[in-house]
PDB file of C-alpha atoms in Angstrom:
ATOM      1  CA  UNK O   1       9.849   2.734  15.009  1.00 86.00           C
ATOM      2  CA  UNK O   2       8.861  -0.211  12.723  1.00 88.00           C
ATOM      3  CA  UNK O   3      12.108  -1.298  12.733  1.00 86.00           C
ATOM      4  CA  UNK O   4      11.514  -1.399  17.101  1.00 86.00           C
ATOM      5  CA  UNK O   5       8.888  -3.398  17.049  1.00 87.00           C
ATOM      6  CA  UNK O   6       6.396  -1.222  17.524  1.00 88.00           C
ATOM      7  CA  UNK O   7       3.075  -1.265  16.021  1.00 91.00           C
ATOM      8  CA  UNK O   8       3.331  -5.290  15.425  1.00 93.00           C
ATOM      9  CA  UNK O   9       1.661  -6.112  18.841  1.00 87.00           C
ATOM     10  CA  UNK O  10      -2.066  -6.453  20.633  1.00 81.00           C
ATOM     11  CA  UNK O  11      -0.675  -3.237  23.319  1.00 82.00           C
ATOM     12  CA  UNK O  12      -1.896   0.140  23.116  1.00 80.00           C
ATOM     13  CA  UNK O  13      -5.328   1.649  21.854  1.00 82.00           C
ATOM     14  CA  UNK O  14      -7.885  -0.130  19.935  1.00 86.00           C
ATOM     15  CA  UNK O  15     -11.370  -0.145  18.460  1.00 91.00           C
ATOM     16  CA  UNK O  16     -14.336  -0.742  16.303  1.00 89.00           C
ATOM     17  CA  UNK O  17     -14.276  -0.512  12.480  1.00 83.00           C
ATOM     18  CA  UNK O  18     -16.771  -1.327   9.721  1.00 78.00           C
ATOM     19  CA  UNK O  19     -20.364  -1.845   9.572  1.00 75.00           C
ATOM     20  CA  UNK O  20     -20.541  -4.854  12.278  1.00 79.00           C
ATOM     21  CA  UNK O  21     -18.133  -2.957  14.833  1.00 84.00           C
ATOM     22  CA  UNK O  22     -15.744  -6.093  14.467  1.00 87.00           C
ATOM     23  CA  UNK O  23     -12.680  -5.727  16.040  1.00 89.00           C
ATOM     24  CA  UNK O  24      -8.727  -4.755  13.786  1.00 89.00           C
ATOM     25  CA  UNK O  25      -6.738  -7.107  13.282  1.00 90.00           C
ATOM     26  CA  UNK O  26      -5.054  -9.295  15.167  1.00 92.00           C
ATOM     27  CA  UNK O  27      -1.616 -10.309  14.707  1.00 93.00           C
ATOM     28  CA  UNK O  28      -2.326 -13.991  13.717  1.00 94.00           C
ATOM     29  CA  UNK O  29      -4.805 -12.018  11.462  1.00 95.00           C
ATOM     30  CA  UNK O  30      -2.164 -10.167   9.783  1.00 95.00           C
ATOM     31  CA  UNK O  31       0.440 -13.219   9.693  1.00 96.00           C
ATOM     32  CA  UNK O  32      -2.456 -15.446   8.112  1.00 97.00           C
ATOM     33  CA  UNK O  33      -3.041 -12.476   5.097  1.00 96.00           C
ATOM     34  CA  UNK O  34       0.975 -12.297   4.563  1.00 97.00           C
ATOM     35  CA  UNK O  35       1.167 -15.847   3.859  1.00 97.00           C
ATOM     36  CA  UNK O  36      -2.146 -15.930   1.777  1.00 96.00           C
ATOM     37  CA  UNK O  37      -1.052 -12.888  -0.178  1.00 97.00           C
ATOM     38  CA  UNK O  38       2.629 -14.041  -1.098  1.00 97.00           C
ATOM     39  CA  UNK O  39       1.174 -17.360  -2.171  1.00 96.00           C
ATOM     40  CA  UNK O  40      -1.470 -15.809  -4.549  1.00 95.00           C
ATOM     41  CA  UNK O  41       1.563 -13.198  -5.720  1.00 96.00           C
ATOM     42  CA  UNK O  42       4.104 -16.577  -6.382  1.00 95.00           C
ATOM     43  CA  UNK O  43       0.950 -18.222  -8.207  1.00 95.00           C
ATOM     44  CA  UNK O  44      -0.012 -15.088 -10.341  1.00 94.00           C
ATOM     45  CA  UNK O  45       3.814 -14.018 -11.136  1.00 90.00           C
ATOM     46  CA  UNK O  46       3.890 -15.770 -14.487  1.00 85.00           C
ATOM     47  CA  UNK O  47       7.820 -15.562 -14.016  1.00 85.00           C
ATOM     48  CA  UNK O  48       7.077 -11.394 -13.575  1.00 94.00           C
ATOM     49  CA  UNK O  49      10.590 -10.290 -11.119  1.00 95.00           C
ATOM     50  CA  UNK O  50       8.575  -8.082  -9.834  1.00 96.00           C
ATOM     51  CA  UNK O  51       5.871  -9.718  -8.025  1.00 96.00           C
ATOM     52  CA  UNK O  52       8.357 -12.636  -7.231  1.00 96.00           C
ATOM     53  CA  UNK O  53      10.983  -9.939  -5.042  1.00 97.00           C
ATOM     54  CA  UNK O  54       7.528  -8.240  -3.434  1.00 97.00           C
ATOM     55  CA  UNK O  55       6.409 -12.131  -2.294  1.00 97.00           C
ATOM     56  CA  UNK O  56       9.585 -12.975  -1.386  1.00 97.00           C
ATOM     57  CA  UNK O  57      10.302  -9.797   0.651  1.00 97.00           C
ATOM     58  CA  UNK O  58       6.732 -10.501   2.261  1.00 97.00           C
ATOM     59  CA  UNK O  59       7.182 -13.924   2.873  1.00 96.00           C
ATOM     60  CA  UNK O  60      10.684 -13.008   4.628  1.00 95.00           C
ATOM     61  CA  UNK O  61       8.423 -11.045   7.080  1.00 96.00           C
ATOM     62  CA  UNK O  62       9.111 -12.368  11.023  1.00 93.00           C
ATOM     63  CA  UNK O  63      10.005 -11.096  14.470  1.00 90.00           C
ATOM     64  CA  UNK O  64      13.384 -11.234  14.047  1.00 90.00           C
ATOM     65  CA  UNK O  65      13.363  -9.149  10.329  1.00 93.00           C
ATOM     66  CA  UNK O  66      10.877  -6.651   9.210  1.00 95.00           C
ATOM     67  CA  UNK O  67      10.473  -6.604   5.599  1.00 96.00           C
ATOM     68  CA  UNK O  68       8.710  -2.433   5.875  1.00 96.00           C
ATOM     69  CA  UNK O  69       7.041  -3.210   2.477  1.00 97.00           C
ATOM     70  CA  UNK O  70       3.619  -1.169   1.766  1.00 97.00           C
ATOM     71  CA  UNK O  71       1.327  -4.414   1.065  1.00 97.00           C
ATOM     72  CA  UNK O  72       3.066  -6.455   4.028  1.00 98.00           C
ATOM     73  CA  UNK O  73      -0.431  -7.090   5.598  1.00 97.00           C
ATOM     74  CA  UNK O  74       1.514  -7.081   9.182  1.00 97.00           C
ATOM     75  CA  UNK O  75       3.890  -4.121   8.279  1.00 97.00           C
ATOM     76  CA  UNK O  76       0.390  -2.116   7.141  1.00 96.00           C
ATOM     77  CA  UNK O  77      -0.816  -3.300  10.556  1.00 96.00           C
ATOM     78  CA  UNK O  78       1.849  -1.893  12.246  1.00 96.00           C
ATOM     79  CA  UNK O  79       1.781   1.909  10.609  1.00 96.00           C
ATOM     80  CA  UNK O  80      -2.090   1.677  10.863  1.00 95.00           C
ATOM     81  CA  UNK O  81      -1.469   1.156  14.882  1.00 94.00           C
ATOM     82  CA  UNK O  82       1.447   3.167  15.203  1.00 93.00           C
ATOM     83  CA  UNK O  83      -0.883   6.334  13.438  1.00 94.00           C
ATOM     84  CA  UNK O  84      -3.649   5.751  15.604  1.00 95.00           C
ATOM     85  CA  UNK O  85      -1.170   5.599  18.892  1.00 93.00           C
ATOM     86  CA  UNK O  86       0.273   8.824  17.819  1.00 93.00           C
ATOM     87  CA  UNK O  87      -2.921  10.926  17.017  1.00 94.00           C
ATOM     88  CA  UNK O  88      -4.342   9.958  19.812  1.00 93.00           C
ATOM     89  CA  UNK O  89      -1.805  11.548  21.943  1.00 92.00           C
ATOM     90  CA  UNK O  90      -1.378  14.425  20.071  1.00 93.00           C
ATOM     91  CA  UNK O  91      -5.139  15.237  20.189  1.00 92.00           C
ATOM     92  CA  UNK O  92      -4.537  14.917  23.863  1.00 91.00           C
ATOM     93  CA  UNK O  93      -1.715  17.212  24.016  1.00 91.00           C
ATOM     94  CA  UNK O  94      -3.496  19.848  21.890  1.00 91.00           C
ATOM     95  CA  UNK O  95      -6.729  20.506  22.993  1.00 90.00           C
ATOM     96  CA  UNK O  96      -6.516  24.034  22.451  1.00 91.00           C
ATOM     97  CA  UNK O  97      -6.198  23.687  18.640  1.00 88.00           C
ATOM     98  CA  UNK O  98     -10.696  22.589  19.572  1.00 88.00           C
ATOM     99  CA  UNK O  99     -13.144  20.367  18.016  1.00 95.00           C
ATOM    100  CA  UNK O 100     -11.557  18.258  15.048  1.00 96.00           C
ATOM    101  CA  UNK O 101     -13.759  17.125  11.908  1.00 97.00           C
ATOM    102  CA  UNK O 102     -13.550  14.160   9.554  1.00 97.00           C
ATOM    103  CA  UNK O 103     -12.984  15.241   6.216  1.00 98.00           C
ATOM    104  CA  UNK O 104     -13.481  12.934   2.996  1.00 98.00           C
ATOM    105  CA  UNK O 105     -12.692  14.144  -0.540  1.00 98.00           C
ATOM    106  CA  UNK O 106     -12.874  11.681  -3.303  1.00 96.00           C
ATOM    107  CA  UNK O 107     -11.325  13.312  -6.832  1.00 91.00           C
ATOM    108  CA  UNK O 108     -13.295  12.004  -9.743  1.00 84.00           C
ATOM    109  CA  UNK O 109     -11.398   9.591 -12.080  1.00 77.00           C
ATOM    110  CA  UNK O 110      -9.854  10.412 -15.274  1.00 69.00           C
ATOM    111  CA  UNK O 111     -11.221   8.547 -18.001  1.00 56.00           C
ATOM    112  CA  UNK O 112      -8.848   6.360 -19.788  1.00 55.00           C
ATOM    113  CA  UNK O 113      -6.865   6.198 -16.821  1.00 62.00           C
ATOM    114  CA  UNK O 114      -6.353   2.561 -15.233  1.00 68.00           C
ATOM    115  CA  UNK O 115      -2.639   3.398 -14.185  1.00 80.00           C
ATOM    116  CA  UNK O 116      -2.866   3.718  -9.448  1.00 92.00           C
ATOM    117  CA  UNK O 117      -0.809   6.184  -9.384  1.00 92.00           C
ATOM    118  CA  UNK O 118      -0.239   7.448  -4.890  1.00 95.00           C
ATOM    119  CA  UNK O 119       2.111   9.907  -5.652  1.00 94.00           C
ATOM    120  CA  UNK O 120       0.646  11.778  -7.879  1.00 93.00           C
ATOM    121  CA  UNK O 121      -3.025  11.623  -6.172  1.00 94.00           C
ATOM    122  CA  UNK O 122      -1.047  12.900  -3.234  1.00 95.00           C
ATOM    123  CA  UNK O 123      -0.009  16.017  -4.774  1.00 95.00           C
ATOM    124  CA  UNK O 124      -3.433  16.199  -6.582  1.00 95.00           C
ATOM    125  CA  UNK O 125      -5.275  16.300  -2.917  1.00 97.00           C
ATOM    126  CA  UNK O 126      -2.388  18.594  -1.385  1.00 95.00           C
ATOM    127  CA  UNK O 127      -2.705  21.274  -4.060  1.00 96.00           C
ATOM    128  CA  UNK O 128      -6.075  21.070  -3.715  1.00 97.00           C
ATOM    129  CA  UNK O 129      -6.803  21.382   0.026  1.00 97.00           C
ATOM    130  CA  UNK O 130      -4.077  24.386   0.220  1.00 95.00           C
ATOM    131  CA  UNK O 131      -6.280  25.699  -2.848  1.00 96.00           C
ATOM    132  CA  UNK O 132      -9.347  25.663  -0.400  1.00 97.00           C
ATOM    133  CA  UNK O 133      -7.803  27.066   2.925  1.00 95.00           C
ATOM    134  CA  UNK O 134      -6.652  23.854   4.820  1.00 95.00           C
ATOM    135  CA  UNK O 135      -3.475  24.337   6.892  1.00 91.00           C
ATOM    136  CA  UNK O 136      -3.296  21.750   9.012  1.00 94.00           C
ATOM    137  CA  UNK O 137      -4.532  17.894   9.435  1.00 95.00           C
ATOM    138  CA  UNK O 138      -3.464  14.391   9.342  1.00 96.00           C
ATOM    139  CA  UNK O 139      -4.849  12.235   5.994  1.00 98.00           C
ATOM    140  CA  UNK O 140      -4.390   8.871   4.693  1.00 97.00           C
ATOM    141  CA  UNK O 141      -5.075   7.755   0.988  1.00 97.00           C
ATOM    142  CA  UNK O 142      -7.466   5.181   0.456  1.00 96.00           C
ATOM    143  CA  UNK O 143      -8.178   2.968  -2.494  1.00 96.00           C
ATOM    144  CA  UNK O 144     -11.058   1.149  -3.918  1.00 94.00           C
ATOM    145  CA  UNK O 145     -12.269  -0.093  -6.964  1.00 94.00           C
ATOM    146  CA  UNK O 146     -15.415   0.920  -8.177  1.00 93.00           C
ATOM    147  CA  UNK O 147     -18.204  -0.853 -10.223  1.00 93.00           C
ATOM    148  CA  UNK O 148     -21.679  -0.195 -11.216  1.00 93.00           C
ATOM    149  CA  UNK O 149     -24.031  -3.150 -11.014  1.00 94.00           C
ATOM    150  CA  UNK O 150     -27.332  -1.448 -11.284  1.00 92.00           C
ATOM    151  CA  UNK O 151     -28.263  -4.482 -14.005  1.00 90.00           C
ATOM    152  CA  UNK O 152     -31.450  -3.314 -14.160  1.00 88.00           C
ATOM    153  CA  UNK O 153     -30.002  -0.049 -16.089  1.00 90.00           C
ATOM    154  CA  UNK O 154     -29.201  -0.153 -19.404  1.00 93.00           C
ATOM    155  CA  UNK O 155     -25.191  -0.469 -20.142  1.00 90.00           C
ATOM    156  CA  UNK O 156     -25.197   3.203 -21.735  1.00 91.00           C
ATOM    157  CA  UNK O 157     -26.880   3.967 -18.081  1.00 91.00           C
ATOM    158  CA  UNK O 158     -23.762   2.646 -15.844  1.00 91.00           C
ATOM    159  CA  UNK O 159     -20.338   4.151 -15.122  1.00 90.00           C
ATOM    160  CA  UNK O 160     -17.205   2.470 -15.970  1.00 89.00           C
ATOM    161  CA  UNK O 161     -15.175   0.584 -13.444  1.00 91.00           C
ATOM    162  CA  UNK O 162     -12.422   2.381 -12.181  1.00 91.00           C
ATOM    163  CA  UNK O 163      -9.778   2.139  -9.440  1.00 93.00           C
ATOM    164  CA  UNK O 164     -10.375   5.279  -7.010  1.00 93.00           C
ATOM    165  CA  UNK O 165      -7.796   6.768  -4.412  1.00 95.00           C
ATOM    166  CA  UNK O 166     -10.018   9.281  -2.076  1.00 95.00           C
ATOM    167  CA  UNK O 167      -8.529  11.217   0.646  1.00 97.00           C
ATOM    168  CA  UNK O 168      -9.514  10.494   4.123  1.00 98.00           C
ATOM    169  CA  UNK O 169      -8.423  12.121   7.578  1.00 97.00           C
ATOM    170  CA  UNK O 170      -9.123  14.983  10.215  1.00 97.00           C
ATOM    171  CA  UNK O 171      -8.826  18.832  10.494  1.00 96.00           C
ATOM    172  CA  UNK O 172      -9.485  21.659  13.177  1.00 95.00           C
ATOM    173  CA  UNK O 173     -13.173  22.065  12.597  1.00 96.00           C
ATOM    174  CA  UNK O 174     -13.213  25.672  12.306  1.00 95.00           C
ATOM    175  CA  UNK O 175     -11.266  24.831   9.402  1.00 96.00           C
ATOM    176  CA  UNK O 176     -13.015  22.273   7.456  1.00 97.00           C
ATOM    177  CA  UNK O 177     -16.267  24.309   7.826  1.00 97.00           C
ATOM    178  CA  UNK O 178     -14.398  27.503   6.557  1.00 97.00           C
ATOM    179  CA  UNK O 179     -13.083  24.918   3.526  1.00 97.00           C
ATOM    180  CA  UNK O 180     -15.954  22.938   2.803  1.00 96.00           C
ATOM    181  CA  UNK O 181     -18.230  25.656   0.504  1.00 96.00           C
ATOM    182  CA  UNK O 182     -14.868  25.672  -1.649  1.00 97.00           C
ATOM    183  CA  UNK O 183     -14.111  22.031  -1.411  1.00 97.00           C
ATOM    184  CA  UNK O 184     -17.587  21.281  -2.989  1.00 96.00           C
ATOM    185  CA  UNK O 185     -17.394  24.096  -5.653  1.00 96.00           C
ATOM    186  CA  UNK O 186     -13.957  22.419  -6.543  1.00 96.00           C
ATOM    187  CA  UNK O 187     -14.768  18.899  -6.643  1.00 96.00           C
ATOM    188  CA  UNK O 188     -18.432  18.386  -7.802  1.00 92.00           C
ATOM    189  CA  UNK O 189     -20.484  15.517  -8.176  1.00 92.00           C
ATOM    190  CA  UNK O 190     -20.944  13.063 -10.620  1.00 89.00           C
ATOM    191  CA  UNK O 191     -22.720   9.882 -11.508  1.00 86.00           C
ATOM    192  CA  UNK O 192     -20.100   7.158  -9.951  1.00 87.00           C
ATOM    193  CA  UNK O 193     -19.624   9.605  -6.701  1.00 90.00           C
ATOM    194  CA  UNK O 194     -22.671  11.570  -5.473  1.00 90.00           C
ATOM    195  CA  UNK O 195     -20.930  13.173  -2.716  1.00 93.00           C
ATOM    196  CA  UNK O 196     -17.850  13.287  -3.253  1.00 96.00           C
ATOM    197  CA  UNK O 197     -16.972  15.966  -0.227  1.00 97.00           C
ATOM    198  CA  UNK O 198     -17.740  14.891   3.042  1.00 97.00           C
ATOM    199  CA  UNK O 199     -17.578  15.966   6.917  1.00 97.00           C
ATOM    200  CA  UNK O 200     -18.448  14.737  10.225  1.00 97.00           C
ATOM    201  CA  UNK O 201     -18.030  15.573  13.984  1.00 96.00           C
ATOM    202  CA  UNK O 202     -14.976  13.677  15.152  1.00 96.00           C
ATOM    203  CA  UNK O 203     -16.273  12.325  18.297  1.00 93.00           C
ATOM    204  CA  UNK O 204     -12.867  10.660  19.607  1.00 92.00           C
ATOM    205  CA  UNK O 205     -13.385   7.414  18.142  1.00 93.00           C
ATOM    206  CA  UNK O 206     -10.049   5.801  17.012  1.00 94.00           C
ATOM    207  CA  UNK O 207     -12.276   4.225  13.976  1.00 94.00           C
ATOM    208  CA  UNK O 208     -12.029   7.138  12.516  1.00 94.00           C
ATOM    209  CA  UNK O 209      -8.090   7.390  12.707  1.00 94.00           C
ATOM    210  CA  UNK O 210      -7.762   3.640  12.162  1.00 95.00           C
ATOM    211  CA  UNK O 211      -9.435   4.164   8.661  1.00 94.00           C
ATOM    212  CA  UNK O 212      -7.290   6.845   7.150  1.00 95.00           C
ATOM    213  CA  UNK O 213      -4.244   4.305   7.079  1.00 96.00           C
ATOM    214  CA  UNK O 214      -6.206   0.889   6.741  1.00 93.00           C
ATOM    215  CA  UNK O 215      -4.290  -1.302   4.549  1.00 90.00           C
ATOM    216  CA  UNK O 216      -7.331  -3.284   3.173  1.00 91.00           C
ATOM    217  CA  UNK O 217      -8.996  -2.276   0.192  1.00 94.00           C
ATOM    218  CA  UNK O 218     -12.369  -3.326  -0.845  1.00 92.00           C
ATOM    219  CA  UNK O 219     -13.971  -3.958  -4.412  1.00 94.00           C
ATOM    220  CA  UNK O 220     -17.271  -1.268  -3.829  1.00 94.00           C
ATOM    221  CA  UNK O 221     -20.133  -2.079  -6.163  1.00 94.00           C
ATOM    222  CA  UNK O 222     -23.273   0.691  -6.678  1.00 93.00           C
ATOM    223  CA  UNK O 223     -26.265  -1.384  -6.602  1.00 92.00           C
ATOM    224  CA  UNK O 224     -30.267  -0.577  -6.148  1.00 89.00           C
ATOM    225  CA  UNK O 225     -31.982  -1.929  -3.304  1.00 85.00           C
ATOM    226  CA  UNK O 226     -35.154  -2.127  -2.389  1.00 82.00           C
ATOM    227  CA  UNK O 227     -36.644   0.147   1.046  1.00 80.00           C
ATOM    228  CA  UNK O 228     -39.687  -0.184   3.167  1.00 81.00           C
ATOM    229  CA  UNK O 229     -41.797   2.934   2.051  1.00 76.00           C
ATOM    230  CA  UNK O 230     -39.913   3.957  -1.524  1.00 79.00           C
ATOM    231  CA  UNK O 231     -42.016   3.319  -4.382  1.00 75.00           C
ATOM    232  CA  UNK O 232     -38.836   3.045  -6.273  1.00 80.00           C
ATOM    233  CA  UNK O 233     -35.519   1.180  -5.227  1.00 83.00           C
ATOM    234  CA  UNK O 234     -32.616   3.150  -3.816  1.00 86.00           C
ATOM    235  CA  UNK O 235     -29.004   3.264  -4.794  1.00 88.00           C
ATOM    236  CA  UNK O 236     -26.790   1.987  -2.235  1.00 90.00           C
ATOM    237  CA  UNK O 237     -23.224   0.480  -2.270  1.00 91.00           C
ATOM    238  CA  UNK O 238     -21.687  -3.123  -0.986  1.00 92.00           C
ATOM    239  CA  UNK O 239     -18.088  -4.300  -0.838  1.00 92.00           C
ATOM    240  CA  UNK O 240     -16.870  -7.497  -2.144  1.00 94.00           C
ATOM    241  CA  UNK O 241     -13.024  -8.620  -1.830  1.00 94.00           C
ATOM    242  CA  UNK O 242     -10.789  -7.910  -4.707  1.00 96.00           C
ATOM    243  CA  UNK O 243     -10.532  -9.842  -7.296  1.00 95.00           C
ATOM    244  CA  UNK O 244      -7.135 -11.404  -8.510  1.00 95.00           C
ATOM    245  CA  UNK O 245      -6.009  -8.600 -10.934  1.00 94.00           C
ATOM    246  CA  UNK O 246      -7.017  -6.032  -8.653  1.00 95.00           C
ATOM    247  CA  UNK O 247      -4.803  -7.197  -5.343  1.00 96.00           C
ATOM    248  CA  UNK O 248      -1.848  -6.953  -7.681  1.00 96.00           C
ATOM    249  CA  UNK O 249      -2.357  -3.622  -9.409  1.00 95.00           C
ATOM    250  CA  UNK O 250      -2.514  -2.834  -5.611  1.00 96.00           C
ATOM    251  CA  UNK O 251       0.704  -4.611  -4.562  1.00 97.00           C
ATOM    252  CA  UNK O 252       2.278  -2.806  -7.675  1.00 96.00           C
ATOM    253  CA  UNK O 253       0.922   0.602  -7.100  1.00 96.00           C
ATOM    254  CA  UNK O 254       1.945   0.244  -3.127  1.00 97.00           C
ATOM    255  CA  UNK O 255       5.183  -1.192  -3.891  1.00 97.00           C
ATOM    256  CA  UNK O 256       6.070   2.204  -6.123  1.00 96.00           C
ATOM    257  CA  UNK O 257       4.306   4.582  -3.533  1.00 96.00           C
ATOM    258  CA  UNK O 258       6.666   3.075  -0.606  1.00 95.00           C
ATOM    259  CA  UNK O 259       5.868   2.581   3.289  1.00 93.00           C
ATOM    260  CA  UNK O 260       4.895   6.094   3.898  1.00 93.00           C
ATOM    261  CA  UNK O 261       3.468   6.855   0.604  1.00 95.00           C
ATOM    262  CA  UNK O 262      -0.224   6.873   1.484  1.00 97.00           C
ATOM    263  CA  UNK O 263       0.100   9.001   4.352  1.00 96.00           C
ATOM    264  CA  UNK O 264      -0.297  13.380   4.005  1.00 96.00           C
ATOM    265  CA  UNK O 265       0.470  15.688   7.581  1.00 95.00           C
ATOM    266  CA  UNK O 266      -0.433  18.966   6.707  1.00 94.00           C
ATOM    267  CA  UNK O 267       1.185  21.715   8.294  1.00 93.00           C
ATOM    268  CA  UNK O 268       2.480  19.047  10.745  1.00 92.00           C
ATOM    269  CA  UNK O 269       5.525  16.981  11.180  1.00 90.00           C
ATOM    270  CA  UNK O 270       6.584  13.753  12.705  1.00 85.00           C
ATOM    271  CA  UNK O 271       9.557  13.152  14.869  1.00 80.00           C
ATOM    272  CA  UNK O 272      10.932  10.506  16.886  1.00 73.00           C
ATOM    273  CA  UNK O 273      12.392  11.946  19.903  1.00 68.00           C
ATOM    274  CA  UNK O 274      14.964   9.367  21.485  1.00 57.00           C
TER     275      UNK O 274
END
């Protein structure tokens, strides 16, 4: 379908995402982030053959010749769009399988592990939702890195940064309320993620679709904040763009996991009918 065309243009559904409702990307966006990524990948390469073929294939990127590759900012567009345009329909189509939910699961880290690894966080989420009862739903795998700047706690006081890939999607509600006592038995909280199972009411908005297969990933720092009527200040989280070394641990660990790499249909399948 990528191959088409499709998904590259301003046509078909759209909507709201992040904390200011701003609008996704548009395709001078997405060309804009391409060029600004290879150059910081041909910059940053040190003579590495890796990063040099991944900012060349990027940089290749056009109308007229696709480059598919899993950190192509407009090729990330494109599946993003492409997911959105297709769940959409088929929660249209289905409307007997009732009420969907959002579900968000983030696994905690393993410590002494820096290696982003999608494949194998994919089969660590899969075994586990089929562990608590999920049969069916449409997930994407997100990534952020994580950081602690609480600087009024002592060192000893702070968890370590660490790169996090956390499953977000949506499942028949009657399911993810049958799952959830399990899912939060399973997975339970710590100090870097208080909560780490989530679920919402999906309400129809294509935000919620649109960020299961976002292909921007944010640097999220834990800070404390100060609130009218606490005594005390609050712990609350900000995102700040990646730095340097972490954009190409990301290009590297999205250039293993491949175009479809981040995305999990459970008990569903996707075909292109001619």
């Amino acid at each position: 379908m990528l191959r088409r065309g499709q998904g590259y243009g301003i046509k078909g559904p759209t909507w709201r995402q992040g904390r200011n409702h701003r609008p996704p990307a548009r395709p001078r966006d997405a060309k804009a982030a391409a060029r600004k990524l290879t150059k910081r990948l041909r910059k940053h390469a040190a003579g590495d053959p890796e990063l040099l073929r991944i900012a060349a294939q990027l940089r290749r990127c056009d109308r007229r010749h696709r480059c598919l590759h899993p950190a192509c900012p407009q090729c990330g567009r494109a599946v993003q769009r492409l997911m959105v345009r297709i769940i959409a329909r088929f929660h249209k189509a289905h409307a007997e399988l009732g009420p969907w939910r959002v579900l968000s699961i983030i696994l905690p880290a393993r410590p002494g592990d820096a290696a982003i690894a999608f494949d194998r966080s994919w089969e660590g989420y899969a075994a586990l939702l089929q562990q608590a009862g999920l049969t069916r739903g449409v997930f994407g795998l997100d990534l952020s890195f994580n950081e602690d700047d609480r600087r009024a706690l002592d060192k000893a006081d702070r968890f370590e940064p660490h790169a996090c890939v956390h499953l977000y999607g949506l499942a028949p509600a009657v399911d993810v309320e049958a799952a959830a006592p399990k899912l939060k038995r399973l997975v339970p909280a710590t100090d870097a993620v208080r909560r780490p199972v989530r679920s919402t009411p999906f309400d129809g908005d294509l935000a919620a679709v649109a960020y299961s297969f976002k292909s921007d990933f944010a640097r999220r720092q834990t800070i404390q904040q100060d609130k009218p009527g606490r005594a005390n200040p609050v712990r609350n989280t900000r995102d700040r763009p990646l730095t340097v070394e972490q954009q190409i641990r990301t290009v590297r660990a999205l250039d293993r996991a491949g175009l479809n790499g981040r995305i999990m249909l459970l008990g569903l399948s996707m075909k292109v009918i001619a």
